[in-house]
Coordinates of C-alpha atoms and ligand atoms in Angstrom, one line a residue:
X1 CA 8.7 -14.2 -48.5
X2 CA 9.5 -11.3 -46.3
X3 CA 8.1 -11.2 -42.7
X4 CA 5.6 -8.2 -42.2
X5 CA 7.1 -5.5 -40.5
X6 CA 6.4 -5.7 -36.7
X7 CA 4.4 -2.6 -35.6
X8 CA 3.6 -0.7 -32.6
X9 CA 1.4 2.1 -31.7
X10 CA 1.8 5.2 -29.7
X11 CA -0.3 7.9 -28.3
X12 CA -0.6 11.0 -25.9
X13 CA -3.7 11.3 -23.9
X14 CA -5.1 13.7 -21.3
X15 CA -3.6 17.3 -20.5
X16 CA -0.5 18.1 -22.0
X17 CA 2.9 18.5 -20.1
X18 CA 6.4 19.1 -20.7
X19 CA 8.3 16.2 -21.8
X20 CA 5.8 14.3 -24.1
X21 CA 7.8 14.8 -27.1
X22 CA 10.8 13.4 -25.3
X23 CA 9.0 10.2 -24.5
X24 CA 7.5 9.9 -28.1
X25 CA 11.0 10.3 -29.5
X26 CA 12.8 7.8 -27.2
X27 CA 9.8 5.3 -27.6
X28 CA 10.1 5.7 -31.7
X29 CA 13.8 5.9 -31.8
X30 CA 14.1 2.8 -29.5
X31 CA 11.3 0.8 -31.5
X32 CA 12.8 1.7 -35.0
X33 CA 16.8 1.4 -34.0
X34 CA 16.9 -1.2 -31.2
X35 CA 13.9 -3.6 -32.0
X36 CA 13.2 -2.8 -35.8
X37 CA 9.7 -1.9 -35.3
X38 CA 7.4 0.2 -37.4
X39 CA 5.8 3.0 -35.4
X40 CA 2.0 4.2 -35.9
X41 CA 1.4 7.6 -34.0
X42 CA -2.6 8.2 -33.1
X43 CA -3.5 11.9 -33.2
X44 CA -5.4 13.5 -30.6
X45 CA -4.9 10.7 -28.1
X46 CA -8.0 8.4 -28.1
X47 CA -9.8 10.2 -30.5
X48 CA -7.1 9.0 -32.9
X49 CA -7.6 5.3 -31.7
X50 CA -11.3 5.4 -32.4
X51 CA -11.2 7.4 -35.6
X52 CA -8.1 5.7 -37.0
X53 CA -6.4 8.9 -37.5
X54 CA -2.6 8.1 -37.7
X55 CA 0.9 9.2 -38.7
X56 CA 3.8 7.3 -39.5
X57 CA 6.5 8.1 -37.0
X58 CA 10.0 7.6 -38.6
X59 CA 13.3 8.6 -37.2
X60 CA 13.4 12.1 -38.8
X61 CA 9.7 12.8 -37.6
X62 CA 11.0 12.7 -34.1
X63 CA 14.1 14.5 -34.6
X64 CA 14.5 18.1 -33.2
X65 CA 11.8 17.5 -30.5
X66 CA 13.4 16.6 -27.2
X67 CA 13.2 20.0 -25.9
X68 CA 9.9 21.1 -27.1
X69 CA 6.8 21.3 -25.1
X70 CA 3.3 20.0 -26.1
X71 CA 2.8 17.0 -28.1
X72 CA 3.6 16.5 -31.7
X73 CA 0.8 14.0 -31.9
X74 CA -1.7 16.2 -30.3
X75 CA -4.1 15.1 -27.1
X76 CA -7.6 15.4 -25.8
X77 CA -8.5 15.2 -22.0
X78 CA -12.2 14.4 -23.2
X79 CA -12.3 11.4 -25.3
X80 CA -12.9 8.1 -23.5
X81 CA -13.6 5.2 -26.2
X82 CA -16.1 3.6 -23.6
X83 CA -18.0 6.7 -23.4
X84 CA -17.4 8.3 -26.7
X85 CA -19.4 11.4 -28.0
X86 CA -21.1 11.0 -31.2
X87 CA -23.5 13.2 -33.1
X88 CA -26.2 11.1 -35.0
X89 CA -27.3 13.0 -38.2
X90 CA -30.5 14.2 -36.5
X91 CA -30.5 14.6 -32.8
X92 CA -28.4 15.0 -29.6
X93 CA -24.7 14.4 -29.0
X94 CA -25.0 10.7 -27.2
X95 CA -22.2 8.7 -25.6
X96 CA -21.7 5.4 -27.2
X97 CA -19.4 2.4 -26.4
X98 CA -16.4 2.3 -29.2
X99 CA -14.1 0.0 -27.3
X100 CA -15.0 -2.6 -30.2
X101 CA -14.1 -0.1 -32.9
X102 CA -10.8 0.5 -31.1
X103 CA -10.1 -3.4 -31.0
X104 CA -11.0 -3.3 -34.8
X105 CA -8.7 -0.5 -35.6
X106 CA -6.0 -2.1 -33.4
X107 CA -6.0 -5.5 -35.2
X108 CA -6.2 -3.9 -39.0
X109 CA -3.4 -2.0 -38.4
X110 CA -1.7 -5.0 -37.1
X111 CA -0.3 -3.7 -34.2
X112 CA 1.8 -5.8 -32.0
X113 CA 1.3 -3.3 -29.0
X114 CA 0.1 0.0 -28.2
X115 CA 2.1 2.6 -25.9
X116 CA -0.3 4.7 -24.1
X117 CA 1.1 7.8 -22.8
X118 CA -1.2 9.3 -20.0
X119 CA -2.2 10.5 -16.3
X120 CA -4.6 8.5 -14.1
X121 CA -7.5 8.7 -16.2
X122 CA -6.0 7.9 -19.5
X123 CA -4.1 5.0 -17.7
X124 CA -7.6 3.7 -16.3
X125 CA -9.2 3.4 -20.0
X126 CA -5.6 1.7 -21.2
X127 CA -6.2 -0.9 -18.3
X128 CA -9.5 -1.7 -19.4
X129 CA -8.5 -1.8 -23.1
X130 CA -5.7 -4.4 -22.1
X131 CA -8.5 -6.4 -19.9
X132 CA -10.1 -6.7 -23.6
X133 CA -6.9 -8.3 -25.0
X134 CA -5.1 -5.3 -26.4
X135 CA -1.3 -5.4 -25.7
X136 CA -0.7 -2.1 -24.0
X137 CA 2.3 -0.6 -21.9
X138 CA 1.5 2.6 -19.9
X139 CA 3.9 5.9 -19.3
X140 CA 2.7 7.9 -16.2
X141 CA 2.7 11.5 -17.3
X142 CA 1.1 14.2 -15.5
X143 CA 2.4 17.9 -14.0
X144 CA 0.0 16.9 -10.8
X145 CA 2.3 13.8 -10.0
X146 CA -1.0 12.1 -9.0
X147 CA -0.1 8.5 -10.7
X148 CA -0.2 5.7 -8.4
X149 CA 2.7 3.2 -8.7
X150 CA 5.5 5.4 -9.5
X151 CA 7.4 7.7 -7.4
X152 CA 7.4 10.5 -10.1
X153 CA 5.6 11.1 -13.5
X154 CA 7.2 13.0 -16.1
X155 CA 6.1 16.7 -16.5
X156 CA 6.0 17.1 -12.7
X157 CA 9.5 18.4 -12.4
X158 CA 9.3 21.1 -15.4
X159 CA 6.3 22.2 -13.7
X160 CA 8.0 22.6 -10.2
X161 CA 10.6 24.5 -11.8
X162 CA 7.9 26.9 -13.4
X163 CA 6.3 27.5 -10.3
X164 CA 9.5 28.0 -8.5
X165 CA 10.6 30.7 -10.8
X166 CA 7.2 32.5 -10.3
X167 CA 7.6 32.2 -6.6
X168 CA 11.1 34.0 -6.7
X169 CA 9.9 36.5 -9.0
X170 CA 6.8 37.1 -6.8
X171 CA 9.2 37.6 -3.7
X172 CA 10.7 40.8 -4.8
X173 CA 7.5 42.5 -5.6
X174 CA 5.8 41.1 -2.2
X175 CA 8.9 42.7 -0.5
X176 CA 8.8 46.0 -1.9
X177 CA 5.1 46.5 -1.5
X178 CA 4.8 44.8 2.2
X179 CA 2.0 42.6 0.7
X180 CA 0.7 39.0 1.2
X181 CA 1.2 37.3 -2.3
X182 CA -1.2 34.4 -2.8
X183 CA 0.2 31.9 -5.6
X184 CA -2.5 29.2 -6.9
X185 CA -1.1 26.5 -8.5
X186 CA -2.3 23.3 -10.4
X187 CA -2.8 19.9 -9.2
X188 CA -6.3 19.0 -8.9
X189 CA -7.1 16.7 -5.7
X190 CA -3.2 16.4 -4.8
X191 CA -0.8 18.8 -3.6
X192 CA 2.4 17.6 -4.8
X193 CA 3.0 20.5 -6.9
X194 CA 2.2 23.1 -4.4
X195 CA 4.5 21.3 -1.5
X196 CA 7.3 20.7 -3.6
X197 CA 7.6 24.3 -5.4
X198 CA 6.4 25.8 -2.4
X199 CA 9.4 24.4 -0.3
X200 CA 11.5 25.3 -3.4
X201 CA 10.4 28.7 -3.5
X202 CA 10.7 29.2 0.1
X203 CA 6.6 29.6 0.4
X204 CA 5.8 30.7 4.1
X205 CA 2.5 29.2 4.0
X206 CA 1.7 26.1 1.8
X207 CA -1.8 25.0 1.5
X208 CA -2.6 21.4 0.0
X209 CA -5.7 19.4 -0.5
X210 CA -4.6 16.8 1.9
X211 CA -4.5 19.2 4.9
X212 CA -7.5 21.3 5.5
X213 CA -6.5 24.9 6.3
X214 CA -8.1 27.2 9.1
X215 CA -8.1 30.7 7.9
X216 CA -7.1 32.0 11.8
X217 CA -4.2 30.1 11.3
X218 CA -3.1 31.4 8.2
X219 CA -3.6 35.0 9.2
X220 CA -1.7 34.4 12.4
X221 CA 1.5 33.3 10.5
X222 CA 1.0 36.5 8.0
X223 CA 0.5 38.8 11.1
X224 CA 3.4 36.9 13.1
X225 CA 5.8 37.5 10.2
X226 CA 4.7 41.1 10.0
X227 CA 5.2 41.7 13.8
X228 CA 8.9 40.3 13.3
X229 CA 10.0 42.6 10.5
X230 CA 8.7 40.4 7.5
X231 CA 6.4 42.6 6.1
X232 CA 5.3 40.5 3.3
X233 CA 4.1 36.8 3.0
X234 CA 4.2 34.4 -0.2
X235 CA 1.4 31.7 0.4
X236 CA 1.3 28.9 -2.1
X237 CA -2.2 27.4 -2.5
X238 CA -3.0 24.4 -4.5
X239 CA -6.2 24.5 -6.6
X240 CA -7.6 21.8 -4.6
X241 CA -6.9 23.3 -1.2
X242 CA -9.9 23.2 1.1
X243 CA -10.9 25.4 3.9
X244 CA -11.8 23.3 7.1
X245 CA -15.5 22.7 6.9
X246 CA -15.9 24.0 3.3
X247 CA -15.5 22.3 -0.1
X248 CA -13.0 22.8 -2.9
X249 CA -13.7 26.0 -5.2
X250 CA -14.8 24.9 -8.8
X251 CA -14.1 27.1 -11.6
X252 CA -16.3 25.2 -14.3
X253 CA -17.7 22.1 -15.1
X254 CA -17.0 20.4 -18.2
X255 CA -20.2 18.3 -19.2
X256 CA -18.4 16.6 -21.9
X257 CA -15.0 15.4 -20.0
X258 CA -14.8 12.0 -18.3
X259 CA -13.3 14.1 -15.3
X260 CA -15.6 17.1 -15.5
X261 CA -14.6 19.5 -12.6
X262 CA -12.1 22.0 -13.2
X263 CA -10.7 23.5 -10.0
X264 CA -9.8 27.3 -9.3
X265 CA -10.5 30.3 -7.3
X266 CA -9.3 29.2 -3.9
X267 CA -6.3 31.7 -4.3
X268 CA -8.8 34.5 -4.7
X269 CA -10.6 33.1 -1.6
X270 CA -7.5 33.0 0.4
X271 CA -6.3 36.5 -0.6
X272 CA -9.8 37.9 0.1
X273 CA -9.7 36.3 3.4
X274 CA -6.3 37.8 4.5
X275 CA -7.0 41.0 3.5
X276 CA -10.2 41.5 5.3
X277 CA -9.0 39.6 8.6
X278 CA -5.4 41.1 9.0
X279 CA -5.6 44.7 6.9
X280 CA -2.6 43.6 5.1
X281 CA -2.8 44.1 1.4
X282 CA -3.1 40.9 -0.5
X283 CA -2.6 40.0 -4.3
X284 CA -3.3 36.7 -6.0
X285 CA -1.3 35.2 -8.9
X286 CA -3.1 32.2 -10.8
X287 CA -0.4 30.1 -12.6
X288 CA -2.8 28.3 -14.7
X289 CA -1.6 26.6 -17.9
X290 CA 1.8 28.6 -17.6
X291 CA 2.6 25.3 -15.6
X292 CA 1.8 23.1 -18.5
X293 CA 3.7 24.6 -21.2
X294 CA 7.3 25.3 -22.1
X295 CA 10.2 23.2 -22.8
X296 CA 10.9 20.2 -20.4
X297 CA 13.2 20.3 -17.7
X298 CA 16.7 18.4 -18.2
X299 CA 15.2 15.9 -15.3
X300 CA 12.2 15.3 -17.4
X301 CA 14.1 14.9 -20.6
X302 CA 15.9 12.4 -19.1
X303 CA 13.2 10.8 -17.3
X304 CA 11.0 10.7 -20.5
X305 CA 13.7 9.1 -22.1
X306 CA 14.2 6.2 -19.7
X307 CA 10.5 5.6 -19.5
X308 CA 10.0 5.5 -23.7
X309 CA 13.2 3.1 -23.9
X310 CA 12.0 1.3 -20.8
X311 CA 8.6 0.7 -22.3
X312 CA 10.0 -0.5 -25.6
X313 CA 11.9 -3.1 -23.4
X314 CA 8.7 -4.5 -21.8
X315 CA 7.0 -4.9 -25.2
X316 CA 10.1 -6.6 -26.8
X317 CA 9.7 -9.1 -23.6
X318 CA 5.9 -9.2 -24.1
X319 CA 5.3 -8.0 -20.5
X320 CA 2.1 -6.2 -21.4
X321 CA -0.5 -4.7 -19.1
X322 CA 2.2 -2.9 -17.4
X323 CA 3.0 0.8 -16.6
X324 CA 7.0 1.7 -16.4
X325 CA 7.4 3.5 -13.0
X326 CA 10.3 5.3 -11.1
X327 CA 11.0 3.2 -7.8
X328 CA 13.9 4.6 -5.6
X329 CA 15.7 6.2 -8.2
X330 CA 15.4 3.1 -10.6
X331 CA 13.2 2.2 -13.6
X332 CA 10.8 -0.6 -13.1
X333 CA 7.1 -1.6 -13.9
X334 CA 3.9 -2.4 -12.0
X335 CA 0.6 -3.8 -13.2
X336 CA -1.4 -1.2 -14.9
X337 CA -4.3 -2.4 -12.3
X338 CA -2.1 -0.1 -9.6
X339 CA -2.6 3.4 -11.1
X340 CA -6.1 2.6 -12.5
X341 CA -9.0 4.4 -11.1
X342 CA -6.7 5.9 -8.2
X343 CA -5.1 9.2 -7.5
X344 CA -1.9 9.1 -5.4
X345 CA -2.2 12.2 -2.8
X346 CA 0.6 13.4 -0.4
X347 CA 0.6 11.3 2.8
X348 CA -0.1 13.6 5.8
X349 CA 3.1 12.2 7.3
X350 CA 5.2 12.7 4.1
X351 CA 8.9 13.6 5.4
X352 CA 8.9 16.8 3.3
X353 CA 5.8 18.2 5.0
X354 CA 7.9 17.5 8.8
X355 CA 10.7 19.1 7.2
X356 CA 8.9 22.1 5.9
X357 CA 7.4 22.4 9.4
X358 CA 10.6 22.1 11.0
X359 CA 11.9 25.5 9.3
X360 CA 8.6 27.2 10.1
X361 CA 6.6 26.6 7.2
X362 CA 2.8 26.6 8.0
X363 CA 0.3 24.4 6.5
X364 CA -2.6 26.9 7.9
X365 CA -3.7 23.9 10.3
X366 CA -2.2 24.9 13.8
X367 CA -4.7 26.0 16.1
X368 CA -4.0 29.7 17.4
Ligands
LIG401 O1 -4.2 17.3 -14.6 C1 -3.5 18.3 -15.4 C2 -4.3 19.5 -15.1 O2 -3.3 20.6 -15.6 C3 -4.6 19.9 -13.7 O3 -3.8 20.3 -12.7 C4 -5.5 20.7 -14.0 O4 -6.7 20.8 -12.7 C5 -6.2 20.2 -15.1 O5 -5.3 19.6 -15.8 C6 -6.8 21.5 -16.1 O6 -7.3 21.1 -17.4 P1 -7.7 21.9 -18.4 O7 -6.5 21.8 -19.5 O8 -8.8 21.0 -19.2 O9 -8.1 23.2 -17.9

């Protein structure tokens, strides 16, 4: 009798980012071509895993998606099998633990392993499922780059490219009108996007969550530039940046999300402060979800492909409960306990901060 086909599952979870399809493609093709697995895709992240909503992924299903943004599988940044929203026939929505359902779906489908492509929240859930006995391998995804245990997550480089291009464009209009241009970027509680794109785009002031700013220092930099003939300034602000003594600016709270706080509004606050305190006209641009969409950069296509292939290698070697990672330019892996429940933030002594300060960039923290 023929052996039953070996099967793996794959899902994309959390906020989308460029490169998800590149990873799904690499996982699927490597699984089929190199290891002879069948591949089952779960729809909409953990929703598909709880509800057993699946698609069969063949070679042709992932053909032509390498350069396409988003995810062909769909995703959700609200679904958590341990706190899953259900609406009883009569009554209010309640949260129930559906982790046992996940175990059943996993066994019923005869999966040998599951690849979870997600950020810190999704990987934390994956770690809990792996502790329950599911064979899981994680792949770090997010534009925020805040996954602990890897030097970079895929999606980050593409978003840095989008922000940098926007800052380049804003430079010319800022110069024409002698304005202060504030650009608010995503990143949640980590400043990786603002720092990296701020340096790449030649931002004059970069405000990140890890370094609280003092508005006097920000305004001093803007007026000093003006006095020295630079009649415009570019200020790149992370959505999680904070003024000394104040809290983050929250745009909305999503009660049905495991990570309910959505940041936003700090850019407007900084622009108003600059205009009121210096008399220099200021404008704000909030890049928002533009940073999450569009085709992945070449770097993210390659990183995503390496991550996908290496996740399959871990499965083939039965090294479960691990997350693939980028370390010192090479692909390796770490225990999934490493990213679980954590967010990787920019260390205050991160070399790029020192280099940026050395070329005159302000982080809004000097006393003046
Ligand atoms: O984690 C990715 C991210 O884009 C953050 O940078 C941002 O704070 C958040 O997701 C926005 O979430 P939503 O898509 O729910 O608005």
